[in-house]
XYZ file of C-alpha atoms in Angstrom:
687
model
C 117.470 59.779 89.456
C 115.499 61.681 92.440
C 112.589 59.890 93.286
C 115.741 56.656 93.691
C 117.271 58.876 95.650
C 114.154 58.934 98.012
C 113.735 55.247 97.439
C 117.107 54.425 98.959
C 116.814 56.675 101.440
C 113.873 55.491 102.477
C 114.797 51.868 102.642
C 118.729 52.573 104.889
C 116.631 54.491 107.388
C 113.560 51.347 107.416
C 116.711 48.752 107.961
C 118.262 50.778 110.488
C 115.574 51.166 111.992
C 113.401 48.177 115.037
C 110.486 46.833 113.925
C 108.571 48.838 117.649
C 110.369 51.889 116.123
C 109.814 53.459 112.102
C 108.902 56.741 111.619
C 108.276 58.065 108.536
C 111.395 60.106 106.649
C 110.805 63.809 105.567
C 113.626 64.383 102.563
C 113.029 68.457 102.297
C 114.600 69.539 98.845
C 115.893 73.278 98.217
C 113.079 74.535 96.531
C 110.887 73.699 100.600
C 113.877 74.541 102.655
C 114.529 78.163 100.912
C 111.741 79.419 99.128
C 108.290 77.500 99.919
C 105.607 79.292 102.375
C 102.850 76.613 103.291
C 101.311 78.313 105.725
C 99.952 82.207 105.907
C 97.248 84.865 107.178
C 97.005 87.101 105.243
C 94.363 86.141 102.946
C 91.886 85.030 105.962
C 93.587 87.181 109.246
C 94.170 83.192 110.585
C 97.075 80.984 110.634
C 95.968 79.042 107.551
C 97.414 76.486 105.001
C 98.030 77.676 101.397
C 95.966 74.559 100.523
C 92.470 75.732 101.891
C 92.577 79.648 100.975
C 90.416 80.401 98.877
C 92.811 82.845 96.733
C 95.327 83.782 95.333
C 98.453 84.422 97.417
C 102.556 84.349 97.062
C 105.055 84.719 100.159
C 108.354 85.798 99.337
C 110.351 84.836 102.163
C 113.612 86.347 103.302
C 115.895 83.799 101.556
C 114.207 84.385 98.118
C 115.158 88.791 99.201
C 118.378 87.778 99.740
C 119.423 85.862 96.832
C 117.772 88.232 94.412
C 120.112 91.126 95.852
C 116.642 93.008 96.246
C 117.390 96.407 97.566
C 113.308 97.726 96.948
C 110.516 95.870 96.041
C 110.776 96.695 92.303
C 113.591 94.017 92.407
C 111.096 90.914 93.308
C 108.353 92.263 90.309
C 109.883 88.759 88.177
C 109.051 86.598 91.817
C 105.573 87.397 91.633
C 102.832 86.842 88.666
C 100.497 89.593 87.542
C 102.546 92.383 89.272
C 104.830 94.324 86.760
C 106.168 97.747 87.404
C 104.540 101.069 87.187
C 105.735 104.653 88.586
C 107.178 105.090 91.682
C 105.746 103.329 94.315
C 102.889 101.564 91.453
C 103.017 99.188 90.847
C 100.521 97.510 88.051
C 98.824 94.330 89.960
C 96.007 92.214 87.868
C 96.221 94.969 85.120
C 95.481 97.912 87.830
C 97.400 100.170 89.453
C 98.047 100.409 92.855
C 99.880 101.581 95.268
C 98.233 99.723 98.647
C 100.492 99.263 100.990
C 100.254 97.672 104.611
C 102.217 96.302 107.309
C 101.977 93.246 109.445
C 98.529 93.460 108.097
C 97.736 97.323 109.022
C 97.696 100.642 107.515
C 100.412 103.039 107.637
C 102.569 103.609 104.426
C 105.645 106.063 105.372
C 106.600 106.487 102.244
C 103.853 107.510 100.528
C 102.900 107.535 96.272
C 106.321 108.410 95.174
C 109.060 107.046 97.492
C 110.008 102.933 96.606
C 109.712 101.115 99.976
C 112.878 99.261 101.303
C 113.333 96.406 102.127
C 115.856 96.573 105.327
C 113.538 94.969 108.177
C 111.793 93.195 106.603
C 111.368 89.016 106.801
C 108.932 88.538 104.268
C 107.006 90.170 101.187
C 103.444 88.792 101.111
C 100.890 89.339 97.800
C 97.408 88.919 97.684
C 95.278 89.078 94.664
C 92.114 90.231 93.590
C 89.327 92.296 96.411
C 90.844 92.069 100.115
C 88.309 94.655 100.742
C 85.608 92.321 102.455
C 88.695 91.659 105.554
C 91.200 94.889 105.306
C 88.874 97.804 103.657
C 88.692 100.195 101.118
C 91.702 98.869 98.770
C 92.865 98.588 95.269
C 91.035 95.116 93.875
C 94.476 94.416 91.661
C 95.612 93.086 95.228
C 97.546 93.448 98.247
C 101.149 93.984 98.882
C 101.576 92.729 103.030
C 105.173 93.655 104.036
C 106.274 91.485 107.237
C 108.478 92.995 109.574
C 111.160 91.267 111.159
C 111.167 90.820 115.120
C 112.807 90.793 117.915
C 114.246 87.294 117.978
C 114.434 84.548 120.626
C 117.411 83.351 119.439
C 120.741 85.706 118.661
C 120.914 86.441 115.584
C 123.750 89.203 114.643
C 124.691 90.202 111.698
C 126.872 92.806 110.015
C 126.742 93.167 105.707
C 128.444 95.371 103.271
C 127.646 95.704 100.225
C 129.004 97.260 96.929
C 128.760 98.105 93.120
C 128.786 100.408 90.372
C 127.246 103.899 90.496
C 129.212 103.799 93.491
C 127.115 102.477 94.855
C 127.767 101.458 99.176
C 125.811 99.973 101.524
C 126.446 98.936 104.667
C 123.937 97.458 107.078
C 124.099 96.477 111.099
C 121.581 94.091 112.640
C 121.549 93.072 116.630
C 118.818 90.296 117.561
C 117.964 88.173 121.014
C 117.290 87.905 123.999
C 117.551 89.961 127.016
C 116.692 87.440 129.378
C 118.180 83.891 130.434
C 114.208 82.887 129.339
C 113.920 84.827 126.631
C 111.044 86.318 127.943
C 111.943 89.652 126.752
C 113.904 90.440 123.343
C 115.061 93.283 121.626
C 115.688 93.796 117.584
C 118.180 96.790 116.398
C 119.099 98.072 112.688
C 121.100 100.094 110.934
C 121.066 100.339 107.298
C 123.119 103.164 104.912
C 123.510 103.323 101.516
C 124.309 106.213 98.967
C 124.921 105.475 95.448
C 124.785 108.342 92.106
C 122.686 106.365 89.438
C 123.391 106.864 85.890
C 120.528 109.097 84.810
C 122.029 112.862 84.385
C 122.281 114.544 87.984
C 121.019 111.546 90.422
C 122.315 111.017 93.708
C 120.569 108.571 96.097
C 120.642 108.312 99.762
C 119.202 105.844 101.619
C 119.359 106.133 106.244
C 117.461 103.575 108.454
C 117.444 102.967 111.593
C 115.352 100.039 113.048
C 114.743 99.179 116.655
C 111.938 96.755 118.301
C 111.465 95.798 121.646
C 109.505 92.722 123.243
C 108.212 90.564 126.498
C 106.050 88.442 127.252
C 103.953 88.343 129.951
C 101.305 85.396 131.309
C 99.542 84.825 127.976
C 99.812 88.044 126.417
C 103.394 89.342 124.132
C 103.239 92.971 123.788
C 106.020 94.399 120.893
C 107.036 97.219 120.638
C 108.704 98.962 117.276
C 110.348 102.131 116.357
C 111.183 102.900 112.100
C 113.162 105.916 110.963
C 113.225 106.846 107.181
C 116.157 109.108 105.837
C 115.539 109.049 102.078
C 117.559 112.149 99.774
C 116.932 111.632 95.691
C 118.887 113.861 93.809
C 117.355 114.459 90.426
C 114.004 113.972 91.556
C 110.857 113.630 91.280
C 112.341 110.973 88.437
C 109.896 111.539 85.006
C 111.075 109.250 81.847
C 112.716 109.682 78.803
C 110.487 110.989 75.688
C 109.905 108.484 73.094
C 108.118 108.387 69.484
C 104.931 106.814 69.342
C 106.478 103.361 68.372
C 108.406 103.695 72.052
C 111.734 103.953 71.021
C 113.598 106.794 72.622
C 114.267 110.126 71.167
C 116.798 110.912 74.026
C 119.791 109.208 76.210
C 118.891 106.981 78.448
C 120.879 109.057 80.816
C 118.207 112.175 80.151
C 116.844 113.396 83.080
C 114.393 116.493 82.591
C 115.145 117.618 86.047
C 118.822 119.756 87.213
C 121.493 118.732 90.295
C 120.057 121.238 91.965
C 115.900 119.467 91.826
C 115.724 116.533 94.827
C 113.061 114.371 96.675
C 113.330 113.857 100.079
C 111.859 112.249 102.411
C 111.985 111.597 106.163
C 109.412 109.664 108.399
C 109.041 108.112 112.116
C 107.226 105.551 112.771
C 105.752 104.255 116.053
C 104.149 100.251 116.629
C 102.224 98.589 119.220
C 100.990 94.993 119.120
C 99.634 92.541 120.915
C 98.554 89.263 121.073
C 96.682 87.793 123.706
C 95.479 84.252 124.705
C 92.351 84.634 126.977
C 91.922 80.917 126.513
C 91.786 77.638 124.514
C 89.718 78.585 121.834
C 89.671 82.798 121.877
C 92.804 85.395 120.891
C 92.705 88.486 120.466
C 95.385 91.155 118.511
C 96.126 94.887 119.228
C 98.080 97.001 117.179
C 98.759 100.058 117.604
C 100.272 102.175 114.304
C 101.262 106.191 114.136
C 103.536 107.825 111.097
C 104.617 111.302 110.861
C 106.270 112.413 107.617
C 107.516 115.302 105.771
C 107.744 114.793 101.961
C 109.568 117.660 100.062
C 109.900 117.660 96.223
C 112.222 120.367 93.564
C 111.737 119.570 89.965
C 111.766 120.296 86.756
C 108.726 118.728 84.217
C 108.488 118.116 80.860
C 106.055 120.754 79.858
C 105.714 119.905 75.849
C 107.676 118.293 73.283
C 108.644 120.190 70.796
C 110.122 119.377 66.962
C 112.692 122.821 66.997
C 114.002 121.319 63.632
C 110.626 120.231 61.192
C 112.307 116.782 61.122
C 109.500 114.885 62.049
C 110.553 114.388 65.709
C 110.530 116.113 68.721
C 113.239 117.386 69.974
C 112.751 120.060 72.871
C 111.028 119.913 75.925
C 109.400 123.133 77.923
C 109.682 122.630 81.865
C 107.643 124.299 84.547
C 109.512 123.978 87.695
C 107.463 122.413 90.765
C 107.970 123.535 94.360
C 105.565 120.498 96.210
C 105.962 120.139 99.877
C 103.430 117.137 102.021
C 103.283 116.992 105.331
C 101.909 114.050 107.321
C 100.214 112.107 110.532
C 98.637 109.335 110.245
C 97.231 106.562 113.408
C 95.862 103.679 113.076
C 93.573 101.388 115.086
C 93.424 97.468 114.220
C 91.625 95.094 116.519
C 90.857 91.395 116.075
C 89.572 88.561 117.643
C 90.027 84.603 116.603
C 88.043 82.287 117.894
C 87.620 78.082 117.624
C 84.261 76.784 117.906
C 84.905 73.036 116.850
C 84.210 73.509 112.799
C 83.945 76.892 112.463
C 86.908 79.321 113.025
C 85.413 82.566 113.770
C 87.100 86.233 112.869
C 85.456 89.719 114.512
C 87.395 92.051 113.690
C 87.417 96.394 113.641
C 89.842 99.390 112.985
C 90.126 102.673 112.162
C 92.409 105.576 110.674
C 92.718 108.834 110.858
C 95.245 110.370 108.280
C 96.179 114.172 108.351
C 98.083 116.169 105.414
C 98.930 119.386 104.583
C 100.243 120.295 101.026
C 101.997 122.748 99.449
C 102.584 123.188 95.881
C 104.009 126.534 93.858
C 105.125 126.754 90.148
C 106.410 128.599 87.727
C 106.964 127.910 83.496
C 108.390 129.847 80.641
C 107.207 132.989 81.590
C 108.130 132.835 84.912
C 112.154 132.212 83.839
C 112.225 128.520 82.998
C 114.512 126.984 79.983
C 113.351 124.596 78.098
C 115.837 121.240 77.471
C 116.859 119.871 74.212
C 116.499 116.109 73.986
C 119.507 115.574 72.430
C 122.343 118.551 73.355
C 121.119 119.080 77.352
C 122.522 122.201 79.014
C 121.577 121.725 82.376
C 122.668 124.855 85.272
C 121.217 127.212 82.776
C 119.380 128.559 85.546
C 119.206 129.006 89.437
C 115.188 127.481 90.879
C 116.284 130.912 92.869
C 115.238 133.437 90.415
C 112.018 131.794 89.038
C 108.748 133.661 89.306
C 106.591 131.377 91.096
C 103.152 130.745 91.765
C 101.192 129.898 94.401
C 98.794 126.676 93.243
C 97.407 124.447 95.454
C 97.445 125.053 99.595
C 95.126 122.278 101.206
C 94.534 120.197 104.438
C 93.209 117.182 104.295
C 91.885 114.709 107.002
C 90.603 111.408 106.136
C 89.086 108.629 107.831
C 88.666 105.554 107.801
C 87.087 103.135 109.421
C 85.260 99.309 109.615
C 83.964 96.281 111.379
C 84.451 92.867 109.416
C 83.501 89.025 109.975
C 84.385 86.218 109.055
C 83.564 82.426 109.364
C 85.889 79.695 108.248
C 83.519 76.441 108.438
C 85.170 73.280 108.204
C 82.093 71.283 106.535
C 84.351 67.932 106.013
C 87.939 66.479 106.395
C 88.045 68.275 102.471
C 86.349 70.792 102.510
C 86.692 74.765 103.649
C 83.777 77.618 102.947
C 84.848 81.284 104.134
C 82.896 83.975 104.339
C 83.785 87.418 105.131
C 81.376 90.557 105.313
C 82.610 94.066 105.943
C 81.092 97.585 106.149
C 83.214 100.506 105.743
C 82.422 103.892 106.160
C 84.786 107.230 105.948
C 84.036 111.102 106.171
C 86.753 113.173 104.743
C 87.513 117.145 104.532
C 89.647 119.049 102.854
C 90.275 122.512 102.361
C 91.044 124.768 100.606
C 93.298 127.315 101.844
C 93.589 129.460 98.340
C 90.194 129.889 97.281
C 88.649 129.815 100.491
C 86.773 126.185 99.520
C 85.704 123.392 101.899
C 84.176 120.065 101.370
C 83.284 117.171 103.257
C 82.271 113.888 101.962
C 81.261 110.270 104.128
C 80.004 107.477 102.555
C 79.310 103.941 104.049
C 79.897 100.242 102.343
C 79.523 97.283 101.861
C 82.401 93.942 101.275
C 82.220 90.758 100.882
C 84.123 87.067 99.904
C 82.539 84.282 99.620
C 85.427 81.489 98.567
C 85.367 77.969 99.014
C 87.764 75.136 98.958
C 88.107 71.861 98.625
C 90.506 68.851 98.593
C 90.498 65.953 95.757
C 93.577 64.251 96.261
C 96.761 64.851 98.386
C 98.061 66.192 94.858
C 94.900 68.618 93.667
C 93.159 71.549 95.937
C 90.644 73.580 93.898
C 89.056 76.776 95.470
C 86.766 79.243 94.149
C 86.224 82.558 94.988
C 83.942 85.675 94.603
C 84.577 89.617 96.293
C 83.669 92.914 95.401
C 85.349 95.882 96.527
C 84.839 99.457 97.579
C 87.369 102.606 97.590
C 86.389 106.400 98.447
C 88.774 107.884 96.657
C 91.553 110.836 98.684
C 90.718 113.228 99.603
C 93.043 115.338 97.905
C 91.579 114.525 94.695
C 88.354 115.733 95.710
C 89.364 119.644 95.313
C 87.621 121.118 92.081
C 90.865 122.396 91.593
C 91.609 118.491 90.894
C 88.446 118.109 88.502
C 86.100 116.363 91.496
C 84.366 115.548 93.251
C 84.672 111.898 92.637
C 82.435 108.971 92.948
C 84.218 106.199 95.201
C 85.306 103.282 93.592
C 83.683 99.784 93.164
C 84.861 96.985 92.334
C 84.007 92.968 91.972
C 85.787 89.662 91.588
C 84.922 86.134 90.912
C 88.447 83.565 91.003
C 88.932 79.974 89.933
C 92.092 78.148 91.567
C 93.786 74.909 91.795
C 97.126 74.550 94.191
C 98.777 71.261 92.805
C 101.578 69.301 94.428
C 103.934 66.426 92.861
C 106.685 63.749 93.334
C 106.041 63.775 97.122
C 105.592 67.508 97.228
C 108.980 68.471 95.768
C 106.312 70.488 92.851
C 103.961 72.788 94.032
C 102.537 74.320 91.052
C 98.956 77.000 91.487
C 96.776 78.355 88.659
C 94.458 80.527 88.697
C 91.865 82.879 86.479
C 89.698 85.640 87.630
C 87.913 88.316 85.766
C 87.898 92.066 88.026
C 84.858 94.860 86.570
C 85.405 98.591 88.502
C 84.070 101.162 88.837
C 85.231 105.039 88.674
C 88.971 104.671 88.328
C 90.475 108.343 87.961
C 93.996 108.663 85.927
C 95.976 111.758 85.048
C 93.620 114.192 82.687
C 96.517 114.225 79.584
C 95.124 117.664 78.216
C 95.875 119.313 82.027
C 98.104 117.137 84.950
C 97.144 118.665 87.390
C 93.732 116.853 86.798
C 91.946 113.748 86.915
C 89.468 112.013 85.047
C 87.226 108.589 85.770
C 86.664 106.062 83.586
C 83.277 104.928 84.161
C 84.224 100.593 83.755
C 87.034 98.750 83.474
C 86.950 95.502 83.279
C 90.721 92.920 83.652
C 90.717 89.391 83.330
C 93.553 86.425 82.940
C 95.304 83.332 84.042
C 98.128 83.220 86.159
C 100.720 79.987 86.834
C 103.232 80.058 89.596
C 105.482 76.434 89.914
C 108.309 75.899 92.303
C 110.083 72.730 92.741
C 113.262 70.810 92.835
C 114.598 69.334 90.006
C 116.950 67.982 91.749
C 118.306 67.574 95.076
C 120.486 70.367 94.458
C 117.959 72.217 91.929
C 115.829 74.781 92.517
C 113.421 76.144 90.558
C 111.155 79.624 90.529
C 108.419 80.442 87.713
C 106.138 82.971 87.095
C 103.407 84.004 84.213
C 100.422 86.014 83.512
C 98.646 86.910 80.755
C 95.519 89.387 81.132
C 93.763 91.645 79.538
C 92.816 94.994 80.866
C 89.594 97.047 78.917
C 87.748 100.328 79.403
C 84.295 98.489 78.696
C 83.073 102.074 79.370
C 84.189 105.498 79.040
C 82.730 108.419 80.727
C 81.715 111.938 79.671
C 84.814 114.140 78.835
C 87.595 110.932 78.882
C 89.515 110.646 76.261
C 89.956 107.115 73.697
C 93.367 107.967 72.133
C 94.379 104.808 72.997
C 91.420 102.645 72.100
C 90.128 100.397 74.912
C 93.562 99.294 75.952
C 93.777 99.877 79.402
C 96.741 102.411 80.411
C 100.033 100.197 81.681
C 98.646 96.634 81.401
C 101.081 94.076 80.019
C 99.030 90.989 78.275
C 101.866 88.737 79.018
C 104.355 88.491 81.402
C 107.163 85.401 82.176
C 109.455 85.775 85.353
C 112.069 83.098 86.197
C 114.676 82.103 89.056
C 117.331 79.569 89.389
C 119.388 78.506 91.609
C 122.036 75.062 91.730
C 123.762 74.406 94.726
C 127.671 73.212 94.904
C 127.714 71.206 97.595
C 131.191 70.503 97.123
C 132.046 73.779 97.208
C 129.093 74.962 99.736
C 128.540 77.831 96.797
C 125.757 78.547 95.055
C 124.666 79.779 90.738
C 121.527 81.518 89.690
C 119.858 82.313 87.100
C 116.851 85.175 86.612
C 114.821 86.156 84.017
C 111.997 89.326 83.415
C 109.701 89.029 80.386
C 106.787 92.038 79.770
C 105.460 92.181 76.588
C 104.058 95.502 74.796
C 101.627 98.274 76.743
C 100.701 102.110 76.078
C 100.164 104.971 77.941
C 97.413 107.042 79.055
C 97.910 108.149 76.331
C 98.147 105.509 74.102
C 101.671 105.731 72.881
C 103.561 102.500 72.658
C 105.652 100.679 75.313
C 107.808 98.549 73.897
C 108.264 94.927 75.007
C 111.357 93.864 77.341
C 113.580 90.691 78.627
C 116.246 91.330 80.769
C 118.407 88.836 82.637
C 120.256 88.227 86.165
C 123.124 86.168 87.063
C 124.620 85.705 90.631
C 126.930 83.314 92.571
C 127.341 83.205 96.376
C 130.081 81.700 98.356
C 129.300 80.396 102.420
C 132.858 79.673 105.027
C 132.681 79.581 108.052
C 130.496 82.517 109.330
C 130.800 84.761 106.297
C 128.804 84.966 102.451
C 130.278 86.078 99.949
C 128.011 86.827 96.644
C 128.075 89.051 93.503
C 124.693 89.927 91.574
C 125.174 90.917 88.547
C 121.367 92.355 87.037
C 120.499 93.033 83.455
C 123.299 91.084 82.180
C 123.587 92.059 78.959
C 122.534 95.914 79.718
C 119.705 96.283 77.242
C 117.750 99.642 76.636
C 114.382 99.180 77.702
C 110.710 100.723 79.371
C 109.176 100.132 82.300
C 106.066 102.015 81.985
C 104.704 105.414 81.099
C 102.029 108.156 81.926
C 101.280 110.735 79.372
C 103.400 111.149 76.118
C 105.172 114.449 77.566
C 107.214 113.274 79.883
C 107.936 110.842 78.468
C 108.286 106.345 79.360
C 110.355 105.501 82.797
C 113.040 103.767 81.586
C 114.125 100.612 83.207
C 117.152 99.876 85.534
C 120.782 99.541 83.548
C 123.149 97.035 84.369
C 123.960 96.651 87.589
C 126.883 94.622 89.597
C 126.623 94.138 93.563
C 129.643 92.586 95.581
C 127.770 91.476 99.103
C 129.806 90.116 102.035
C 127.663 89.299 105.603
C 128.540 87.242 108.692
C 126.542 86.418 110.896
C 128.019 86.504 114.838
């Protein structure tokens, strides 16, 4: 039916036109108009068609984010092959935990590692698979997530959004954007977002507030864009650990169970400033300079599970002793990133340089059972029996760290023929870190340098088939705070290498886009929590990840779009450094072998409405001590209708209210529980 309709449209247009006025008619389906992005610059640093990009890159546009009612990145993992939820803001990326995040391609994540980035003010989520060090410097080898922020617009675009849901959820968003002058040479953006909810876990109470402002001005061949973002996040009853489970992954407590008291809190306050200058020197040379600065404070006061105790002798743990942890981090960071791009015939040259400096103060006190901290039952938890104000706190860490990163990169995109491209990237990275342990008086300094490179090639066999091949390496210095002797340091930098082969294909006149990728990554010196002492870290000798990924985006009919992702991954410990526990054998923690994500939408044109359905399957995993984490499958559904300037949308997540865990750390801290059934009703008005 689709082919017949396309032929009919083409015939009608031909009959209606004079011979001298014939032109090609391209019919764009729902997938192409809603979710498909054909160009991106994250993988190469220059605007490049994905078909000519020698590395796996996925781009999730705003339409997909809004259709799935995604409030934070965890809501989108089903649409990213090879990515699953780990702990807090971290994800498992091609088998490896990573939390490396960029904004507009530059360093400076204000959310740290325990607060999950929110999607308000984000236009796209870009996901680059595999090592990216040859272009972006030190980073995790599994991949890189880049958030593209919304910019001041050339045309007026104002929107008011109200969202309500169960768990007392209420959210309000206001976005204003448009020209300040008649020629749109000056533009602005203002954004305000606020939400509140009482999640299903005991004692939890979440609040988010984001203020967003931007100003852009064109002058001559230059554009200057200034942005400011303020974040205020309050998570009551956090830092939220998991649900205790037995060796087979069965929860030993109700999924609402929480080791934290109502007075516990994880609180983040941050301000971000960014300035970007784009300039065209002439027809073949352009440049970009970005300055980014943020400062934040993160307060964590929470109860930590300290044991798994079988109090009644029935063979199952039913009680945990607890610690109380009082932690405060204060961070200031600044980055400068510059690029020059030269279009020289068949060569596109990129010269990049960047520097990043981060200073962090960390103060950590702790109380144990002997200091007045009471344990908690799994089956009948009694909260509010003691007051943390009465605990006897002991200083564990009082440190100041300074991390300095700098790098210089060179890349050549060489078009050998109209069908054949070769991309070569080379980068020199250096770091200089200082750590002062105020408690012991110990001071350390670590500096080193290393090269990273990537060599890739794409070839257009036909309009349908675009294979590619790449080889890349990575270099990652350990975080300064992890180099302290109290953490088990110092540790050698991480090193990684990857080969990847892929095929991008386009079928039915481009209505179906199918991408395939195979990869193998070898990574050395990965740090993991020591199961015997969670204040310390251990370095694994060598870990290997290999797998296959498939992404399909297409139009099943004129009104029906399908987004399907599948990934197979096998990650194993090949060599363990001296003293590393191998209780879990050679399987790597939180690395599922199979993942399947589905999102499909059908437009009901007569009603100006759409229905959608989603599914997310993650296969069995193990935690760092080898405890089984069960496989799970959850389903979502949505309905949306438009009326004039209004859009009303109903999203139902975890349709069948499945109880499941997404990942685990060590046994006594439990397995991180997935979200229960959520209902969101959204009303948006554009003006």
